[in-house]
Structures are given as C-alpha cells and as structure tokens.
Amino acid sequence: MTTIDDQDLREQIEALWTQWPQIEAFPRADTHEDVLAVIGRLQATGAEFRQSS
C-alpha cells in the first residue's frame, strides 16, 4: 500500500532522476553497506540539486 509520503518521495526521486544529468548506474550495491553508501551519495546530490534549482 502506497501512502502519500511514499508518493511524495517517489515524485521527488523521479524529478531528480529526470532533471539531473548524471545518474550513477555502477558499481552495483550488492551489500547493505554499499546500499547505504549509494543512498548517502544520492541524498547529497539531491540536496545539491535542490540548492541549484
């Protein structure tokens, strides 16, 4: 079940992915630590993108 918060988050992610020119596809996040590292980079990039918009 999708909540309003989930939908808002999905829309924010979609906006970042469609408007930001560089999307990281590799290396793959195969471990929990890798996933956390990728999430950290995405959050930092998202903050950077919001400041530049």
XYZ file of N, CA, C and O in Angstrom:
212
model
N 0.840 -1.177 0.000
C 0.000 0.000 0.000
C 0.887 1.243 0.000
O 1.835 1.350 0.755
N 0.598 2.181 -0.876
C 1.375 3.405 -1.002
C 0.723 4.513 -0.199
O -0.475 4.746 -0.323
N 1.510 5.160 0.622
C 0.994 6.301 1.388
C 1.310 7.592 0.648
O 2.087 7.602 -0.307
N 0.735 8.675 1.096
C 1.001 9.979 0.489
C 2.484 10.313 0.601
O 3.091 10.815 -0.331
N 3.102 9.994 1.735
C 4.524 10.263 1.906
C 5.345 9.473 0.901
O 6.316 9.983 0.354
N 4.961 8.205 0.657
C 5.661 7.391 -0.334
C 5.532 8.023 -1.719
O 6.500 8.101 -2.466
N 4.343 8.482 -2.053
C 4.113 9.093 -3.363
C 4.933 10.367 -3.506
O 5.540 10.609 -4.549
N 4.984 11.182 -2.468
C 5.765 12.409 -2.498
C 7.241 12.087 -2.703
O 7.919 12.723 -3.511
N 7.734 11.092 -1.988
C 9.126 10.690 -2.122
C 9.404 10.181 -3.537
O 10.416 10.534 -4.145
N 8.511 9.370 -4.072
C 8.674 8.873 -5.447
C 8.740 10.032 -6.445
O 9.541 10.027 -7.379
N 7.894 11.025 -6.263
C 7.888 12.182 -7.160
C 9.182 12.976 -7.049
O 9.721 13.441 -8.052
N 9.704 13.117 -5.836
C 10.969 13.815 -5.652
C 12.104 13.062 -6.329
O 12.950 13.669 -7.000
N 12.126 11.756 -6.167
C 13.170 10.937 -6.793
C 13.068 11.018 -8.312
O 14.072 11.190 -9.003
N 11.857 10.904 -8.830
C 11.665 10.991 -10.278
C 12.145 12.338 -10.812
O 12.810 12.411 -11.852
N 11.831 13.404 -10.105
C 12.266 14.735 -10.538
C 13.786 14.823 -10.559
O 14.374 15.353 -11.507
N 14.425 14.294 -9.540
C 15.887 14.316 -9.505
C 16.478 13.498 -10.647
O 17.426 13.919 -11.303
N 15.929 12.331 -10.882
C 16.471 11.454 -11.925
C 16.237 12.005 -13.320
O 17.038 11.790 -14.211
N 15.140 12.683 -13.540
C 14.861 13.182 -14.881
C 15.508 14.536 -15.144
O 15.691 14.911 -16.294
N 15.877 15.275 -14.091
C 16.436 16.600 -14.278
C 17.939 16.662 -14.041
O 18.593 17.584 -14.477
N 18.497 15.716 -13.344
C 19.923 15.718 -13.038
C 20.647 14.961 -14.137
O 20.273 13.842 -14.474
N 21.689 15.538 -14.745
C 22.307 14.922 -15.923
C 23.112 13.638 -15.657
O 23.261 12.830 -16.552
N 23.630 13.461 -14.455
C 24.483 12.308 -14.198
C 23.792 11.362 -13.229
O 23.521 11.719 -12.088
N 23.535 10.159 -13.691
C 22.928 9.128 -12.862
C 23.932 8.001 -12.703
O 24.493 7.516 -13.678
N 24.152 7.586 -11.488
C 25.105 6.522 -11.214
C 24.437 5.167 -11.406
O 23.429 4.872 -10.792
N 25.000 4.351 -12.286
C 24.464 3.013 -12.512
C 25.402 1.934 -11.972
O 24.966 0.852 -11.629
N 26.661 2.224 -11.906
C 27.651 1.259 -11.425
C 28.594 1.990 -10.490
O 28.805 3.183 -10.647
N 29.171 1.406 -9.536
C 29.118 -0.025 -9.209
C 27.792 -0.396 -8.556
O 27.105 0.446 -7.992
N 27.470 -1.651 -8.645
C 26.226 -2.166 -8.067
C 26.327 -2.199 -6.548
O 27.399 -2.397 -6.002
N 25.206 -2.013 -5.905
C 25.151 -2.070 -4.442
C 24.746 -3.487 -4.039
O 23.567 -3.800 -3.947
N 25.730 -4.337 -3.837
C 25.465 -5.741 -3.535
C 25.383 -6.039 -2.040
O 24.882 -7.081 -1.654
N 25.881 -5.129 -1.215
C 25.841 -5.346 0.230
C 25.060 -4.206 0.882
O 24.831 -3.153 0.270
N 24.693 -4.409 2.115
C 23.970 -3.371 2.859
C 24.816 -2.101 2.960
O 24.300 -0.984 2.792
N 26.095 -2.261 3.189
C 26.992 -1.100 3.287
C 27.034 -0.339 1.958
O 27.057 0.887 1.939
N 27.055 -1.087 0.841
C 27.054 -0.454 -0.475
C 25.759 0.330 -0.690
O 25.775 1.439 -1.234
N 24.638 -0.250 -0.288
C 23.344 0.422 -0.422
C 23.349 1.724 0.368
O 22.938 2.776 -0.134
N 23.836 1.684 1.594
C 23.893 2.895 2.418
C 24.800 3.950 1.794
O 24.481 5.145 1.831
N 25.901 3.529 1.196
C 26.815 4.475 0.550
C 26.139 5.137 -0.651
O 26.244 6.357 -0.842
N 25.433 4.354 -1.464
C 24.734 4.912 -2.620
C 23.642 5.868 -2.167
O 23.493 6.969 -2.710
N 22.880 5.486 -1.158
C 21.823 6.358 -0.633
C 22.417 7.673 -0.137
O 21.878 8.746 -0.400
N 23.537 7.591 0.559
C 24.204 8.801 1.042
C 24.602 9.721 -0.102
O 24.401 10.938 -0.039
N 25.156 9.136 -1.172
C 25.541 9.949 -2.330
C 24.323 10.546 -3.015
O 24.353 11.707 -3.446
N 23.243 9.772 -3.122
C 22.020 10.297 -3.737
C 21.430 11.433 -2.910
O 20.970 12.443 -3.459
N 21.444 11.291 -1.600
C 20.905 12.351 -0.741
C 21.739 13.622 -0.879
O 21.199 14.714 -0.961
N 23.051 13.469 -0.917
C 23.923 14.635 -1.059
C 23.700 15.297 -2.419
O 23.611 16.527 -2.514
N 23.574 14.492 -3.452
C 23.325 15.027 -4.795
C 21.965 15.697 -4.858
O 21.818 16.749 -5.474
N 20.967 15.100 -4.216
C 19.638 15.711 -4.203
C 19.639 17.059 -3.517
O 19.028 18.014 -3.995
N 20.356 17.165 -2.405
C 20.455 18.439 -1.700
C 21.160 19.473 -2.577
O 20.746 20.627 -2.656
N 22.203 19.037 -3.257
C 22.946 19.907 -4.158
C 22.038 20.381 -5.305
O 22.034 21.548 -5.668
N 21.250 19.456 -5.852
C 20.340 19.796 -6.938
C 19.280 20.794 -6.478
O 19.005 21.763 -7.173
N 18.707 20.561 -5.305
C 17.666 21.474 -4.803
C 18.229 22.872 -4.587
O 17.539 23.852 -4.809
N 19.488 22.972 -4.145
C 20.091 24.285 -3.917
C 20.350 25.012 -5.227
O 20.291 26.229 -5.287
N 20.610 24.255 -6.299
C 20.919 24.885 -7.586
C 19.676 25.217 -8.393
O 19.745 25.919 -9.366
N 18.524 24.701 -7.982
C 17.287 24.944 -8.758
C 16.680 26.276 -8.409
O 16.756 26.814 -7.386
